[in-house]
Coordinates of C-alpha atoms in Angstrom, one line a residue:
Chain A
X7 CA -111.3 297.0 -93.9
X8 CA -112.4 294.8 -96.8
X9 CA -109.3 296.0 -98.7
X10 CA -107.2 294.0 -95.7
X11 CA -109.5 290.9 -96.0
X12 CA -108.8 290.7 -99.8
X13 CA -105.4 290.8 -99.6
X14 CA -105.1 288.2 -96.8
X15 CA -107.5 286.0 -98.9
X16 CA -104.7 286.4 -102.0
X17 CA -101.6 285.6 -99.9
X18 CA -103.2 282.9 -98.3
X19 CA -103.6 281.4 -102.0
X20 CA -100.8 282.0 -103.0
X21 CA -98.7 280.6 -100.0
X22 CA -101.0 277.7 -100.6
X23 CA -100.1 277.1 -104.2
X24 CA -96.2 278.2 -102.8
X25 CA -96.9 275.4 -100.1
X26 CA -98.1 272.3 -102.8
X27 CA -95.4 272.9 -105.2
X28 CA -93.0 273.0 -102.6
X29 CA -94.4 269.7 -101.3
X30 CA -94.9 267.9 -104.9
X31 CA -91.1 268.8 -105.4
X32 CA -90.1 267.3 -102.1
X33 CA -92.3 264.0 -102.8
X34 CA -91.3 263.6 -106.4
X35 CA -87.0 264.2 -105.1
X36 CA -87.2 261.5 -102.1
X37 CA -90.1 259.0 -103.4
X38 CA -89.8 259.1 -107.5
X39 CA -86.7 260.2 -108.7
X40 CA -84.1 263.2 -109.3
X41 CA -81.1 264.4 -110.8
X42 CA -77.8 263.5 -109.2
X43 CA -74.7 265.1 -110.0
X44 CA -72.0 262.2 -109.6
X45 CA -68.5 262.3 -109.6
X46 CA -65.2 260.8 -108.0
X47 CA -62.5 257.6 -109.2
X48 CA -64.1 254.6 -107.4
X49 CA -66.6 253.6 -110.0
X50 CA -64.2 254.1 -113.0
X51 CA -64.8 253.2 -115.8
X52 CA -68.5 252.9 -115.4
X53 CA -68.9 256.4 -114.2
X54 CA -66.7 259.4 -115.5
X55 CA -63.9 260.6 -113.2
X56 CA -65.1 264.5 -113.6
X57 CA -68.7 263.9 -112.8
X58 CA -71.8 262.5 -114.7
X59 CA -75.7 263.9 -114.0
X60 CA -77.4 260.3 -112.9
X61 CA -81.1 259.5 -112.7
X62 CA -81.7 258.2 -109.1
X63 CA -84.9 256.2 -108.6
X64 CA -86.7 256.1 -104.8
X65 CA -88.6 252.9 -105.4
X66 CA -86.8 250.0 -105.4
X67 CA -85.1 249.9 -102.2
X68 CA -88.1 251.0 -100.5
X69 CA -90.3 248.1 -102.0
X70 CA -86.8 245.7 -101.2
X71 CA -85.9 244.9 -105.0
X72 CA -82.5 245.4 -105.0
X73 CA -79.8 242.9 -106.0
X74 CA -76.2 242.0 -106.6
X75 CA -75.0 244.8 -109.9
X76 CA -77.1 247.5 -108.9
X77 CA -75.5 250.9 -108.5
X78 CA -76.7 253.0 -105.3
X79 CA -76.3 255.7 -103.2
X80 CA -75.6 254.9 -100.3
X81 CA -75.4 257.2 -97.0
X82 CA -71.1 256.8 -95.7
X83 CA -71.1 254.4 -92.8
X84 CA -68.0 256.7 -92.4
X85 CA -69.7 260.1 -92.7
X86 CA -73.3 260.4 -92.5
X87 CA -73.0 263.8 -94.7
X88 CA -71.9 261.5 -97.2
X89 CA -73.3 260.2 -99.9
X90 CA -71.6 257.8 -102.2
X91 CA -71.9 255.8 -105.0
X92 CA -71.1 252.1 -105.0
X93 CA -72.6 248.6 -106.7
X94 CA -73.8 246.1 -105.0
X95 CA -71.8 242.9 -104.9
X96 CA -73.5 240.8 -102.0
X97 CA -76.4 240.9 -100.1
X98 CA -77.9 239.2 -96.9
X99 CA -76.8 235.6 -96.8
X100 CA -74.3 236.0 -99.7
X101 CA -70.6 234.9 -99.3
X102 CA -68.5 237.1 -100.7
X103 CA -64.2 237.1 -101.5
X104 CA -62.7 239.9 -102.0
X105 CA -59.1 241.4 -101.9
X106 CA -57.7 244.6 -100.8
X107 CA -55.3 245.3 -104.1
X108 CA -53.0 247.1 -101.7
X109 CA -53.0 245.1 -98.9
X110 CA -50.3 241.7 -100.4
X111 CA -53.1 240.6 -102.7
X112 CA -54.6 238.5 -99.9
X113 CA -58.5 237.0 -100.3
X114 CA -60.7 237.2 -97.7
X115 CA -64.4 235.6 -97.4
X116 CA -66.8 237.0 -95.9
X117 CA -70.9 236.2 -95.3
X118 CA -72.9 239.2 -95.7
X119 CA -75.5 239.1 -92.2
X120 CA -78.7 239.9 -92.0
X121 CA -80.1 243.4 -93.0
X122 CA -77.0 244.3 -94.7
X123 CA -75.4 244.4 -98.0
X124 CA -72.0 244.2 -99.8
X125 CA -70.8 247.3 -101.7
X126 CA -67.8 247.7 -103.9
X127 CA -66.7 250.4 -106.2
X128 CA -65.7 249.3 -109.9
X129 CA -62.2 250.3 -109.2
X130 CA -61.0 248.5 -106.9
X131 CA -57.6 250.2 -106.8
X132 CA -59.5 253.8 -106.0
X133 CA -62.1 253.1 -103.6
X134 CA -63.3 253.3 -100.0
X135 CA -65.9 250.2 -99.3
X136 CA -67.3 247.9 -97.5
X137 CA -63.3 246.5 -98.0
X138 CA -62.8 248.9 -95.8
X139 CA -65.7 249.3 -93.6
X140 CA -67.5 246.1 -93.3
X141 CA -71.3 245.8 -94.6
X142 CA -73.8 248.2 -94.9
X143 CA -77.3 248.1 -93.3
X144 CA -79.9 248.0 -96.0
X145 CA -80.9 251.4 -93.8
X146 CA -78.5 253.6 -95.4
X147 CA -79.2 253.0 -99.0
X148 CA -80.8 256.1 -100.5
X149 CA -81.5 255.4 -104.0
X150 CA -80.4 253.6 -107.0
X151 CA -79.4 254.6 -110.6
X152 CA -80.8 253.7 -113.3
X153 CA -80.1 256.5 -116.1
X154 CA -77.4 258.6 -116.8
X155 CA -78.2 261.9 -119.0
X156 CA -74.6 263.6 -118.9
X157 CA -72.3 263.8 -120.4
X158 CA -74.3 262.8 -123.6
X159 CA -72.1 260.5 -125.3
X160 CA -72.8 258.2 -122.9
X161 CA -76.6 258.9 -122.5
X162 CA -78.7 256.0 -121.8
X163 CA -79.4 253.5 -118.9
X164 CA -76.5 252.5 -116.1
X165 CA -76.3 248.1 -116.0
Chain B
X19 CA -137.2 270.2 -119.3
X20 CA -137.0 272.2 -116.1
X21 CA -136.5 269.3 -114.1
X22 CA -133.8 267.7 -116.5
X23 CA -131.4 271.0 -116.4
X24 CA -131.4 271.3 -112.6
X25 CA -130.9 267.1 -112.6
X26 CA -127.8 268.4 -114.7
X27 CA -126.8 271.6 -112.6
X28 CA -127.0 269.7 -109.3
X29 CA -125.1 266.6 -110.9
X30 CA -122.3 269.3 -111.9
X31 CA -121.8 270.8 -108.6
X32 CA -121.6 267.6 -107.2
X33 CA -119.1 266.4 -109.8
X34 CA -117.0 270.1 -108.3
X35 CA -117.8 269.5 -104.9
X36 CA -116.0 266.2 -105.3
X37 CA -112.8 267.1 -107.7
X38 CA -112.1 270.3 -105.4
X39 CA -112.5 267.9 -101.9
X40 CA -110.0 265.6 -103.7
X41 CA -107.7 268.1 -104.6
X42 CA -107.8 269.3 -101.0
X43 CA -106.8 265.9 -100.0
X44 CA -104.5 265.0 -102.2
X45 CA -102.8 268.5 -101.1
X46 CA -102.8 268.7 -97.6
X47 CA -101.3 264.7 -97.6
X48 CA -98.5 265.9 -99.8
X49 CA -98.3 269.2 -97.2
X50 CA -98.3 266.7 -94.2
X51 CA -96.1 264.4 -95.8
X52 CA -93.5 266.9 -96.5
X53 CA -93.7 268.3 -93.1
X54 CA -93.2 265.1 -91.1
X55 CA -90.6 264.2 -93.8
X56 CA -88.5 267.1 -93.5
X57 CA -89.2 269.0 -90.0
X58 CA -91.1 266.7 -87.1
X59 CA -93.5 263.7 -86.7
X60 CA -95.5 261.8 -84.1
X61 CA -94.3 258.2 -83.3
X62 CA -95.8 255.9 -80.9
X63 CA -93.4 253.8 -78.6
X64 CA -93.9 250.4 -78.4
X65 CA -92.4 247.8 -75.8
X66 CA -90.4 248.6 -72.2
X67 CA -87.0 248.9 -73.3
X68 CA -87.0 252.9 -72.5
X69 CA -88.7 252.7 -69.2
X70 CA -89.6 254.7 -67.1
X71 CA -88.5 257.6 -69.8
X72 CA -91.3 255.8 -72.3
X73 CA -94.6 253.3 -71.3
X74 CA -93.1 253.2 -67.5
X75 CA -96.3 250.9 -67.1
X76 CA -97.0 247.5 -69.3
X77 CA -100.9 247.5 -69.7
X78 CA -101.7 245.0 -71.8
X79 CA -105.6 246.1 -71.3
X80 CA -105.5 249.1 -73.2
X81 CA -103.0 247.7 -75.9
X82 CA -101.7 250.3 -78.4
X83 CA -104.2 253.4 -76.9
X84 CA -101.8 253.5 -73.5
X85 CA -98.4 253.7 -75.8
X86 CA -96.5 257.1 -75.2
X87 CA -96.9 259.0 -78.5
X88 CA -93.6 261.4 -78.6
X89 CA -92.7 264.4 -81.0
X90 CA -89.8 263.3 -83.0
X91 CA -87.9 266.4 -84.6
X92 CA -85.8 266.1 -88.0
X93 CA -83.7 269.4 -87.6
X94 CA -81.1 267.2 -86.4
X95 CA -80.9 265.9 -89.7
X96 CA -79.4 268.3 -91.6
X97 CA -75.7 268.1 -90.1
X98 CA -76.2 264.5 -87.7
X99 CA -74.7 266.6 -85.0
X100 CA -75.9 264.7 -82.1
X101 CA -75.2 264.8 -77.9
X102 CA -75.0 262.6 -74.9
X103 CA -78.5 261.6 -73.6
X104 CA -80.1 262.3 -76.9
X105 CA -83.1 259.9 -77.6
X106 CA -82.8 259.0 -80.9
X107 CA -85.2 257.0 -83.3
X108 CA -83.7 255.0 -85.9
X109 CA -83.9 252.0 -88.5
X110 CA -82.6 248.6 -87.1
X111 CA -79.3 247.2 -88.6
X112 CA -80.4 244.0 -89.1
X113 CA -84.0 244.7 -90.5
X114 CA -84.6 248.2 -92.1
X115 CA -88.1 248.1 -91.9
X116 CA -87.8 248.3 -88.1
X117 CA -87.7 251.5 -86.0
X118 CA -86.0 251.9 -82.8
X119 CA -85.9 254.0 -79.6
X120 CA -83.0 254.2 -78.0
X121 CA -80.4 256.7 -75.9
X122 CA -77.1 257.6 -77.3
X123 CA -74.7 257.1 -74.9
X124 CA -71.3 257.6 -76.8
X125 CA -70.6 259.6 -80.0
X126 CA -67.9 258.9 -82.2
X127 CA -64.2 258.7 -80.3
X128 CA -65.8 257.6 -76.7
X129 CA -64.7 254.8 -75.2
X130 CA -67.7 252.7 -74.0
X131 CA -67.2 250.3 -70.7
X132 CA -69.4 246.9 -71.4
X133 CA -69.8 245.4 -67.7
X134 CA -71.1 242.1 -69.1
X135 CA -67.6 241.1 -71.0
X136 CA -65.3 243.9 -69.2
X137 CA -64.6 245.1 -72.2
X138 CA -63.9 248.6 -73.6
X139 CA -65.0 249.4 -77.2
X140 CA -64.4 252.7 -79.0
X141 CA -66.8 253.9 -80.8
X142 CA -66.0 254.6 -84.7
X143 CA -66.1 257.4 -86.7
X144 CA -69.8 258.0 -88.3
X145 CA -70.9 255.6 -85.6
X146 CA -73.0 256.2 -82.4
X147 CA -73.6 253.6 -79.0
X148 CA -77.5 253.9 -78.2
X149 CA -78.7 251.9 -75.2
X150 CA -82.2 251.6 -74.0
X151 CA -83.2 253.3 -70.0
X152 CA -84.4 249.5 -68.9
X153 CA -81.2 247.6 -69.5
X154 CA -82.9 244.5 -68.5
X155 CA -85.3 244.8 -71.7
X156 CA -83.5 246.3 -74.2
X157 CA -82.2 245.0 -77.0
X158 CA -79.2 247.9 -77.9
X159 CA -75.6 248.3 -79.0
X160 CA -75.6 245.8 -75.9
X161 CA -75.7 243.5 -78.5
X162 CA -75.6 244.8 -82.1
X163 CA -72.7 247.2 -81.6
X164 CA -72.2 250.3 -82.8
X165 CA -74.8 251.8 -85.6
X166 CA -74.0 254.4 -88.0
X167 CA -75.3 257.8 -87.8
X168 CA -76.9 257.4 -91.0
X169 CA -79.5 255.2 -89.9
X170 CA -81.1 257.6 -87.2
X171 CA -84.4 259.0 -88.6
X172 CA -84.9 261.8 -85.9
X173 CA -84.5 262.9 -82.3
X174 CA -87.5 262.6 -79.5
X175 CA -88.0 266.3 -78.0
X176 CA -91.4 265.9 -76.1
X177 CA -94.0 263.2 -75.2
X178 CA -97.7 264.0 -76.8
X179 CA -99.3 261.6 -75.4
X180 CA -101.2 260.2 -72.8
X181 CA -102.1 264.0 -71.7
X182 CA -100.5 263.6 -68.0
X183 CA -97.4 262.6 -69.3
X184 CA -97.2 265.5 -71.6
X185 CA -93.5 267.1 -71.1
X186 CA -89.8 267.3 -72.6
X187 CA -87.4 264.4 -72.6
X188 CA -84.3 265.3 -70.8
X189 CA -80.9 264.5 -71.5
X190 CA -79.5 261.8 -69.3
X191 CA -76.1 261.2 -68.7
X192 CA -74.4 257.7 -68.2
X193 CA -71.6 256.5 -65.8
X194 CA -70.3 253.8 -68.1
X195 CA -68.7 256.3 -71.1
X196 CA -65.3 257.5 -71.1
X197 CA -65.1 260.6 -73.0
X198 CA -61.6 261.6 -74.9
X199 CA -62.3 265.1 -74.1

């Protein structure tokens, strides 16, 4: 009987220590930082076409300190199972002209409303952005990068 | 002497007493904010715009302690595979700090009839229309269009709270969508 209690005491403990380093890895991945494994052409030449490891920071869009030339991740207005990678060019208030490289080299203005930002990829020749799809809420951005650790010739801190 | 060692003892097990209690904590707020990060969470519901789904009754006597409290699951999350008549919370386009209520009423493809502007619109891809039970008081794709799926934070399952409201939130379908399928 007291052979049961014992071992329902230990595998309570250690589904309790299981439990807090389950939770200080979830808290530390959505509300620190993590590791993000990045790749694709839009943000050529800034990020490598076969795929970099980027250090994505929680903070700074949730305290609202985000601005024009910052990289983030942003959630696809296109496919929420998305996550891409864009800078920032414009935010709320901001007017902003751009041209679709594609579409007879026309400029268009546009001025960025409330709650929302303006994101474009570095290549404008290879990517899908708010040329395409309008402005972003501010809702959907996830994170932002701030340091890239691979490959490691080009180790050190993203713009 | 005897006096000054159990001064010491008893200032020790205090000094424990504390560093384990804040350990316990500090764990079960990271265990509670993993769980209503990840799996489910209670929000209150403020305003009319759901009625009579949410705070049928405005009684501004009992301010905040008459809101409906409802269970709001995260499951849903995981592949943003929504249906008709969900009640979805989510972040307000045009201030992210803001959370919502609202009812989807068309999911990407539909074709949503507006009777203010006769109008049809279609809804985008990655996009869903939400619109509030009390049309009258609710401010909804009504007016800011369509919002991406990416900004709904969860889906309302049950109401918590007051006690004899206690029950499931149906799904309720709505005459002015016109489904491809």
């Amino acid at each position: 009987m007291r052979r049961w209690g014992l071992l329902a005491k230990e595998a309570l403990t250690q589904t309790l220590t299981f439990a807090r380093f389950f939770c200080l890895f979830h808290v530390t991945n959505h509300y620190l930082w993590s590791p993000t494994l990045v790749f694709g052409p839009s943000m050529l030449p800034t990020l490598n076409l076969t795929g970099d490891v980027i250090l994505a920071e929680y903070v700074s869009h949730r305290v609202g300190r985000l601005g024009p030339g910052d990289i983030v991740f942003v959630r696809s207005p296109v496919d929420p199972n998305k996550i891409v990678t864009k800078r920032i060019v414009g935010v709320e208030g901001d007017r902003v002209t751009y041209f679709k490289p594609r579409n007879g080299d026309s400029c268009h203005t546009v001025v960025v409303p409330k709650g929302h930002v303006w994101i474009q990829g570095d290549n404008l020749y290879a990517s899908r952005d708010s040329r395409q799809f309008g402005p972003v809420p501010y809702g959907l951005i996830e994170g932002k990068a701030f340091f890239r650790v691979w490959p490691p010739n080009s180790f050190g801190s993203l713009g | 002497m005897c006096r000054c060692i159990l001064g010491e003892i008893s200032n020790m097990a205090a000094h424990n007493f504390l560093w384990s209690l804040t350990k316990n904590c500090f764990t079960f707020g990271l265990i509670g904010l993993t769980v209503s990060d990840r799996y489910a969470s209670i929000v209150p519901v403020r305003g009319s715009s759901m009625s009579p789904t949410f705070n049928p009754t405005t009684d501004s006597f009992m301010g905040s302690l008459s809101d409906d409290h409802v269970l709001m699951e995260k499951f849903c999350l995981q592949k943003y595979k929504f249906s008709h008549g969900d009640v979805i919370v989510f972040c307000s386009p045009s201030n992210h700090k803001e959370k919502h209520v609202k009812r989807i009423i068309g999911l990407p493809g539909d074709w949503i009839g507006t009777p203010m502007t006769n109008d049809v619109v279609k809804v985008p891809n990655g996009h869903c229309w939400v619109e509030g039970d009390n049309p009258s008081s609710s401010l909804d794709s009504r007016s800011f269009g369509p919002i991406p799926l990416g900004l709904v934070k969860g889906r309302v399952t049950h109401i918590l709270w007051p006690p004899q409201r206690v029950r499931h939130v149906e799904r309720k379908n709505h005459q002015n969508r016109h489904s491809p399928s």
